Tab-separated table of C-alpha atoms in Angstrom:
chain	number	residue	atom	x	y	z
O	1	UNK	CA	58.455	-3.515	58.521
O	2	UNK	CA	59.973	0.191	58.306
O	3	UNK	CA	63.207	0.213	57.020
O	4	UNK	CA	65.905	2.186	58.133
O	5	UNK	CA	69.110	3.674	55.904
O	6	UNK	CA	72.673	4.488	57.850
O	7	UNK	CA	75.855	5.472	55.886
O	8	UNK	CA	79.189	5.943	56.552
O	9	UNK	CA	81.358	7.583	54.824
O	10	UNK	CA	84.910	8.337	54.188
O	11	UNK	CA	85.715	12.018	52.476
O	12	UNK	CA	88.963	12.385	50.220
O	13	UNK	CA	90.488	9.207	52.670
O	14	UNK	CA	94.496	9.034	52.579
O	15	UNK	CA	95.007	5.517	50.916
O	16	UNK	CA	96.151	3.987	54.563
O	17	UNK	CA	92.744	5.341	55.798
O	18	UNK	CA	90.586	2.311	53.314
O	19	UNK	CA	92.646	-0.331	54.615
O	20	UNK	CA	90.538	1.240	57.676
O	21	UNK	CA	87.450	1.365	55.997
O	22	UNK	CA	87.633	-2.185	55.195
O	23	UNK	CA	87.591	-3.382	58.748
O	24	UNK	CA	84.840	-1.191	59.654
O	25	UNK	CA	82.731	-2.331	56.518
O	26	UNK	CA	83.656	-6.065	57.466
O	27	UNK	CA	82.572	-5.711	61.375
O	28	UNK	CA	79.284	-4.067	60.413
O	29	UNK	CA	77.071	-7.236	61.302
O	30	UNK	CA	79.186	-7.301	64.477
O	31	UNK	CA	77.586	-4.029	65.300
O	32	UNK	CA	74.353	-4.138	64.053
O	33	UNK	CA	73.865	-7.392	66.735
O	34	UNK	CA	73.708	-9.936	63.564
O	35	UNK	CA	70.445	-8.117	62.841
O	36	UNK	CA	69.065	-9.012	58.701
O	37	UNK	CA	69.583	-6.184	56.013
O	38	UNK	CA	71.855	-4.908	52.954
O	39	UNK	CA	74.650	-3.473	52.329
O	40	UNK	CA	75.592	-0.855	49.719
O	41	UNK	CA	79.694	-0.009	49.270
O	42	UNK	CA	80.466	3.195	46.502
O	43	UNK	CA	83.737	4.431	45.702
O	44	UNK	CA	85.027	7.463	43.325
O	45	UNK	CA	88.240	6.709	41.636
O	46	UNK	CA	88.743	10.117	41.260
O	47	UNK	CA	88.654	11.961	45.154
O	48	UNK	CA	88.653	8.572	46.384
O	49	UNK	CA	85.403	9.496	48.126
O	50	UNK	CA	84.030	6.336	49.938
O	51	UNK	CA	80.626	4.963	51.467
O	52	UNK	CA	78.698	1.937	53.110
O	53	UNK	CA	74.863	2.540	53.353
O	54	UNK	CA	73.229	-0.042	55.447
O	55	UNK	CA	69.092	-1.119	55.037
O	56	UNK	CA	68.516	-2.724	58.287
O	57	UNK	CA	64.785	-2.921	60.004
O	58	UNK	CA	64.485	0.468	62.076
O	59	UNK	CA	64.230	-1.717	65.101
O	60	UNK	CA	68.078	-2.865	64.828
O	61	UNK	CA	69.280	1.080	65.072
O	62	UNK	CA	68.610	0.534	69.341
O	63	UNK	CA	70.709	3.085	71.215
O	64	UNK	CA	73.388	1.314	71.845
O	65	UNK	CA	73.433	-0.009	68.258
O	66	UNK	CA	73.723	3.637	67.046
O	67	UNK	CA	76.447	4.405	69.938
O	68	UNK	CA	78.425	1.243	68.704
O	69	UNK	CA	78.543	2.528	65.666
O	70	UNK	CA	79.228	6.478	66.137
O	71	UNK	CA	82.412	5.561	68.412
O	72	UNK	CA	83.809	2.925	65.753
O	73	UNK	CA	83.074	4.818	62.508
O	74	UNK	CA	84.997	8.429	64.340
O	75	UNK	CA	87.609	6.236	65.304
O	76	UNK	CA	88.264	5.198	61.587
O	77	UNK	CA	88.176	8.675	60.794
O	78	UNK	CA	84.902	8.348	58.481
O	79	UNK	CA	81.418	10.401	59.227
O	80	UNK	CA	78.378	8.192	60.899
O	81	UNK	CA	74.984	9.351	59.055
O	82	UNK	CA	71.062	8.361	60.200
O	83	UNK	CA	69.420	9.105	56.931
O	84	UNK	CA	66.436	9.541	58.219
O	85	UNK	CA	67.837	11.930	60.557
O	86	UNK	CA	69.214	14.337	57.514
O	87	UNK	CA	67.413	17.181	56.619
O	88	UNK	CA	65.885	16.675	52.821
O	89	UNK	CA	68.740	19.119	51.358
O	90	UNK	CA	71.800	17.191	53.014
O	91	UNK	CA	69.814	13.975	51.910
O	92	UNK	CA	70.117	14.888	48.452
O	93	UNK	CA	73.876	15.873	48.361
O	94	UNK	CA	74.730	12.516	49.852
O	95	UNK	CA	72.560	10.695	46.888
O	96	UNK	CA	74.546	13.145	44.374
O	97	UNK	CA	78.290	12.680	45.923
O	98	UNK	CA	77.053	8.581	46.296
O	99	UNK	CA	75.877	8.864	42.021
O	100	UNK	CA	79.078	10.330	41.262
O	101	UNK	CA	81.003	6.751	42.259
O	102	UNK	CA	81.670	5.009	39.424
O	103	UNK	CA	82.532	1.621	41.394
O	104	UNK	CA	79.864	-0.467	43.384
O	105	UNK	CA	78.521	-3.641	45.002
O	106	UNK	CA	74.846	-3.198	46.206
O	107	UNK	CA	72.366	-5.412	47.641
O	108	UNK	CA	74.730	-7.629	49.461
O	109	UNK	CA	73.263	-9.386	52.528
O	110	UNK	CA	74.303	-7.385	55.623
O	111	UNK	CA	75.644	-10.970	57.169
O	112	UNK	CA	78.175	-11.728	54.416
O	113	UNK	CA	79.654	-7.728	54.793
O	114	UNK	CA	83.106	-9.289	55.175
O	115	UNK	CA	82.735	-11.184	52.401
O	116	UNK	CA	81.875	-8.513	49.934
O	117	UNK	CA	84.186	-5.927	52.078
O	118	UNK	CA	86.818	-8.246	50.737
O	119	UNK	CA	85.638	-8.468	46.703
O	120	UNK	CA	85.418	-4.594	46.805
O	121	UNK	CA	88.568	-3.033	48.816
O	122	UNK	CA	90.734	-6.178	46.991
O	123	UNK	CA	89.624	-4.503	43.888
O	124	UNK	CA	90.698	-1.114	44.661
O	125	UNK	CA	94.158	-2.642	45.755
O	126	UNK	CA	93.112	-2.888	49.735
O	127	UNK	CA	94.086	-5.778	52.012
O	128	UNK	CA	92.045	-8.133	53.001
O	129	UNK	CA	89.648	-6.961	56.246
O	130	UNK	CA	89.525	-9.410	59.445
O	131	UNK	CA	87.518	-12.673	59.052
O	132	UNK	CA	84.371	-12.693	60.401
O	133	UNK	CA	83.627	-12.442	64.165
O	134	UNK	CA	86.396	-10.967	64.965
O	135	UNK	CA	86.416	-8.190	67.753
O	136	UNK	CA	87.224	-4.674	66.997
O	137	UNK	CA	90.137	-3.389	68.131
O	138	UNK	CA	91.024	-0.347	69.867
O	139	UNK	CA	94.716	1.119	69.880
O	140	UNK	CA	95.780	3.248	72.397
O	141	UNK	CA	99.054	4.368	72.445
O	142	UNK	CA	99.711	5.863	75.771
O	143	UNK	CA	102.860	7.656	74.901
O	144	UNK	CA	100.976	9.628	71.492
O	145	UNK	CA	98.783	12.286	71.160
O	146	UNK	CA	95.170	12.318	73.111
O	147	UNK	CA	97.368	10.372	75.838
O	148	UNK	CA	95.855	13.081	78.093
O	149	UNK	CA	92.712	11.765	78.133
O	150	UNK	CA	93.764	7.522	79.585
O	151	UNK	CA	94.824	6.984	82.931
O	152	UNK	CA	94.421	3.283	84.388
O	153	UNK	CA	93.741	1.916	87.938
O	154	UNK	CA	96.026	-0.858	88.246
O	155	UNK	CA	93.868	-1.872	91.732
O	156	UNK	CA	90.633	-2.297	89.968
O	157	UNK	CA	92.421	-3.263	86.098
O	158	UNK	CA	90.157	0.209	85.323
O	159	UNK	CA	91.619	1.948	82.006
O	160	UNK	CA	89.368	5.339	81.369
O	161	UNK	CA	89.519	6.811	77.702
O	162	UNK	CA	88.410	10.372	77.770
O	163	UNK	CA	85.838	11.198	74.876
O	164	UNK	CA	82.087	12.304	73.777
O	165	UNK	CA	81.895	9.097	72.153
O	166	UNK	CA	82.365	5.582	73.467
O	167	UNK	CA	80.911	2.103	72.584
O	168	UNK	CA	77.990	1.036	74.977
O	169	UNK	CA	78.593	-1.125	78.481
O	170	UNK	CA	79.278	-4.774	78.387
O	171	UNK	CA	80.740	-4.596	74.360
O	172	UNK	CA	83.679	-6.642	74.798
O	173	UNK	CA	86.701	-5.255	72.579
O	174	UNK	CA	90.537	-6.164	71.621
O	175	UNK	CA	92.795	-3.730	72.946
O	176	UNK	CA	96.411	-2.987	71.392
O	177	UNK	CA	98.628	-1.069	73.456
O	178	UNK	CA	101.890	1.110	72.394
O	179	UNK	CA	104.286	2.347	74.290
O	180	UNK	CA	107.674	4.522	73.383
O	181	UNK	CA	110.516	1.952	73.660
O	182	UNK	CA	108.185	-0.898	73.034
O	183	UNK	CA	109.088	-3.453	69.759
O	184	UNK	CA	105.685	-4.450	68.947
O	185	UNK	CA	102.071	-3.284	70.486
O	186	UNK	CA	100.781	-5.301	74.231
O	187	UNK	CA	97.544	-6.956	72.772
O	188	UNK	CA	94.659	-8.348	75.164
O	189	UNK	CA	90.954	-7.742	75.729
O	190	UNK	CA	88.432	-5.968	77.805
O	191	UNK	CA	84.718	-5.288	78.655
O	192	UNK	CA	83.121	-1.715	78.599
O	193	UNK	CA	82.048	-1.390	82.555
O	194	UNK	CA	81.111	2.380	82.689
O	195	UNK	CA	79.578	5.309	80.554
O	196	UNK	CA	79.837	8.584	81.452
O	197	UNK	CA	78.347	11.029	79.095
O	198	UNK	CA	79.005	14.243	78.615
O	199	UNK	CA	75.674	15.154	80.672
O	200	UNK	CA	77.165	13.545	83.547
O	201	UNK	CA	80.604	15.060	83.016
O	202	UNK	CA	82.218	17.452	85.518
O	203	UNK	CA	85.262	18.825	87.245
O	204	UNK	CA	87.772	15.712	87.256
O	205	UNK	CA	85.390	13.947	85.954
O	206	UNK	CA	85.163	13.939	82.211
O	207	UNK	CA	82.820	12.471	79.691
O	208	UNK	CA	84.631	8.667	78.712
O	209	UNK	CA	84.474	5.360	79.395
O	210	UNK	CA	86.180	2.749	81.756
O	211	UNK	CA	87.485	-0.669	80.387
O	212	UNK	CA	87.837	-3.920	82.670
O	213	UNK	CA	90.873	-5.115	81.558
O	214	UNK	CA	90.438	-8.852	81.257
O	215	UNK	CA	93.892	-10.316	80.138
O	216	UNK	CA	96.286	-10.939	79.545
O	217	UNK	CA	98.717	-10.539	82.824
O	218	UNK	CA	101.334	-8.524	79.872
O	219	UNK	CA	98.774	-6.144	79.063
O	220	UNK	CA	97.611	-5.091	82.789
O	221	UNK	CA	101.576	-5.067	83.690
O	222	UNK	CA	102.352	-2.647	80.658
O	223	UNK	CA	99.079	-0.543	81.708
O	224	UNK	CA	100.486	-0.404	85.286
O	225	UNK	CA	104.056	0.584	84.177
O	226	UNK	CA	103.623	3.026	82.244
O	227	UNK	CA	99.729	4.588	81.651
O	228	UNK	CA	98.975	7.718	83.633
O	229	UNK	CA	97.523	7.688	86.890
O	230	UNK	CA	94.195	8.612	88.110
O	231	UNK	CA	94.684	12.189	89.925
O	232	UNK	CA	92.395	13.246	92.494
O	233	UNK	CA	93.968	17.224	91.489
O	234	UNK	CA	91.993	17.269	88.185
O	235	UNK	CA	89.604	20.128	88.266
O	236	UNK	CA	89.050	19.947	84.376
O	237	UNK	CA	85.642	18.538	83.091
O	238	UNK	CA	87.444	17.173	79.540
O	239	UNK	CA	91.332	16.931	78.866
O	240	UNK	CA	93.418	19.064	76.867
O	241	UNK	CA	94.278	18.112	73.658
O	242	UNK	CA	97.102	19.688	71.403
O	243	UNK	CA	95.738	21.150	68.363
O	244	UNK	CA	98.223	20.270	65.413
O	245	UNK	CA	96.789	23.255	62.521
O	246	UNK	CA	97.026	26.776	62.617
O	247	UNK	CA	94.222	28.835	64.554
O	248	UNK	CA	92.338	32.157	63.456
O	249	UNK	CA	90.163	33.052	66.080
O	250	UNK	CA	87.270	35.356	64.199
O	251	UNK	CA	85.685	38.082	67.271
O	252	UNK	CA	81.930	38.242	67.535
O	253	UNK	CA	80.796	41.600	66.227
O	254	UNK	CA	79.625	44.111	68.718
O	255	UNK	CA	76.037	44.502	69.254
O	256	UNK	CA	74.629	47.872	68.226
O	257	UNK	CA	73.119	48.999	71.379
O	258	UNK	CA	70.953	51.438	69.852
O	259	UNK	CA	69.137	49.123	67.624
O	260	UNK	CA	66.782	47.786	70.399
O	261	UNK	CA	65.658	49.122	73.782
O	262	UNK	CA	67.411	46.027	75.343
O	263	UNK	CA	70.606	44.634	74.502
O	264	UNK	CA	71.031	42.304	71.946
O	265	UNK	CA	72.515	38.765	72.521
O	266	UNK	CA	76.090	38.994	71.808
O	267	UNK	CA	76.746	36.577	68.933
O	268	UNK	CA	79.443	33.247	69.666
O	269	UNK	CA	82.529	33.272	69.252
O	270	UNK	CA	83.818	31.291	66.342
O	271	UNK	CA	87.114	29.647	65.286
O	272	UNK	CA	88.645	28.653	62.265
O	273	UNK	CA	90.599	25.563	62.630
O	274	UNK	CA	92.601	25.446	58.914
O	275	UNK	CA	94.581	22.432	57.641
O	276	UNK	CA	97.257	22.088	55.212
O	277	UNK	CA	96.906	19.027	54.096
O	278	UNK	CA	94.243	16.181	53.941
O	279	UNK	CA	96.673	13.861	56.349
O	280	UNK	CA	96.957	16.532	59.020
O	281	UNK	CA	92.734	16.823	59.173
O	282	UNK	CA	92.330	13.327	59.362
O	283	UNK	CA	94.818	12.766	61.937
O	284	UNK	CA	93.716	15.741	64.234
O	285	UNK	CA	89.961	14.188	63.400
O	286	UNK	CA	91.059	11.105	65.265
O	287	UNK	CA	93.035	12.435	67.808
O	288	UNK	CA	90.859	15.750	68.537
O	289	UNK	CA	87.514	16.380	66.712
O	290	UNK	CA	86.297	12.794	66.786
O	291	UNK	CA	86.556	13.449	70.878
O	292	UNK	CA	83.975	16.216	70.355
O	293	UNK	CA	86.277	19.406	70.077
O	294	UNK	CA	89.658	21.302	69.635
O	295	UNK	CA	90.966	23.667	72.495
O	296	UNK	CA	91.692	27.211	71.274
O	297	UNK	CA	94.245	29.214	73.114
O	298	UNK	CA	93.829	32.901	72.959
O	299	UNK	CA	95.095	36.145	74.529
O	300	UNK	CA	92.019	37.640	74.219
O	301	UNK	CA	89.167	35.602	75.769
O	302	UNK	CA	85.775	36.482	75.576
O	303	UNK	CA	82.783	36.187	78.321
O	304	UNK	CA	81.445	32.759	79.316
């Protein structure tokens, strides 16, 4: 049996963000379809660098296993890794930033991740994660930022969430919806009933994922009220998102047109997205990056 290695892992986390990173390690087995393996958790006191890396049989990584798992881990803000997938360099830094941890649980049985999630985050002054079996849950908060990107079909009970990621069809999630003016989040749960990758994206019709929002009547009724509609004006193949973080747009360098007969390719354009803090990169992670990209407005736009 080949055996397969995927980490996760959190990078200078706000403290708020392991209470996070408890859940996730705790619904692991959820995600990996109850499949057998270990579990390895590492934490540095010192950057508060954390990471889970998961031996499973290379079997259980199945493509929707490894979608499950990229659209849960972004949404906790951490950084999904295939080992096997890294190239020998990268593979070696993660070994050296994982030996520098001077707490750790390892060879725990993949099944009893909640169990040991518990033992380890408790110790480090986390609350407890979920018991085990319990669904996932996805906030949306339709008043907040990325709001662009959810509109709901009250006809068909048909919430879309715009995004690169998204869990695979038929994974059955709790929701927890937010609006402004609300005391307390709408709770409920839904089914994934469509995928639309980026591939597939277009005009008005951007890469996401539709929900079938199952119950309760409260949730669908909040939803109704006050989510945005579907638009048939949309002529944009992904929302727009507000960056929060000072931009520096770099220009490509001009291509010497005397060094070669024909013209060289004109090098990308790049953009330097800077942060002042820790907070404001994770939260523009979640709200922007973790949806595959920031927007950059410019006045001086260059060729397609």
């Amino acid at each position: 049996m080949t055996t397969a290695h995927y980490a996760l892992v959190f990078v200078r986390p706000p403290r708020e963000r392991l209470s996070a990173a408890a859940r996730l390690v705790a619904e692991l087995p959820l995600f990996l379809g109850g499949a057998d393996g270990e579990l390895d958790l590492h934490h540095c006191v010192a950057t508060a660098y954390t990471a889970a890396v998961v031996r499973a049989p290379r079997e259980a990584f199945t493509p929707d296993v490894l979608a499950r798992l990229a659209f849960w881990i972004a949404r906790a803000g951490a950084q999904p890794i295939l080992l096997e997938a890294l190239p020998e360099e990268k593979r070696a830094r993660l070994a050296a930033d994982i030996g520098r941890c001077e707490r750790a649980l390892t060879a725990a049985r993949l099944a009893q991740a909640p169990e040991a999630a518990g033992r380890f985050f408790r110790a480090l002054g986390v609350s407890s994660p979920p018991p085990a079996g319990a669904r996932p849950v996805l906030a949306v908060d339709l008043d907040g930022p990325g709001a662009e990107g959810i509109a709901y079909r009250p006809e068909a009970r048909a919430l879309f969430i715009a995004g690169v990621l998204a869990p695979p069809r038929a994974d059955q999630l709790a929701l927890s919806v937010r609006h402004d003016g609300a005391p307390a989040p709408v709770e409920g749960w839904a089914t994934v009933a469509e995928v639309r990758a980026r591939r597939d994206a277009g005009p008005g019709r951007p890469a996401g994922f539709t929900l079938r929002v199952e119950g309760p009547p409260a949730l669908h009724e909040v939803l109704a009220q006050h989510a945005r509609g579907s638009s048939g004006r949309d002529v944009r193949a992904a929302p727009r998102y507000p960056v929060k973080a000072p931009v520096r747009v770099t220009p490509a360098a001009a291509a010497s047109a005397a060094a070669s007969p024909s013209p060289a390719p004109t090098p990308a354009p790049r953009a330097r997205v800077e942060y002042a803090t820790d907070q404001e990169l994770a939260a523009d992670w979640i709200e922007n990056l973790s949806h595959g990209g920031a927007f950059v407005r410019t006045a001086s736009p260059h060729p397609v």
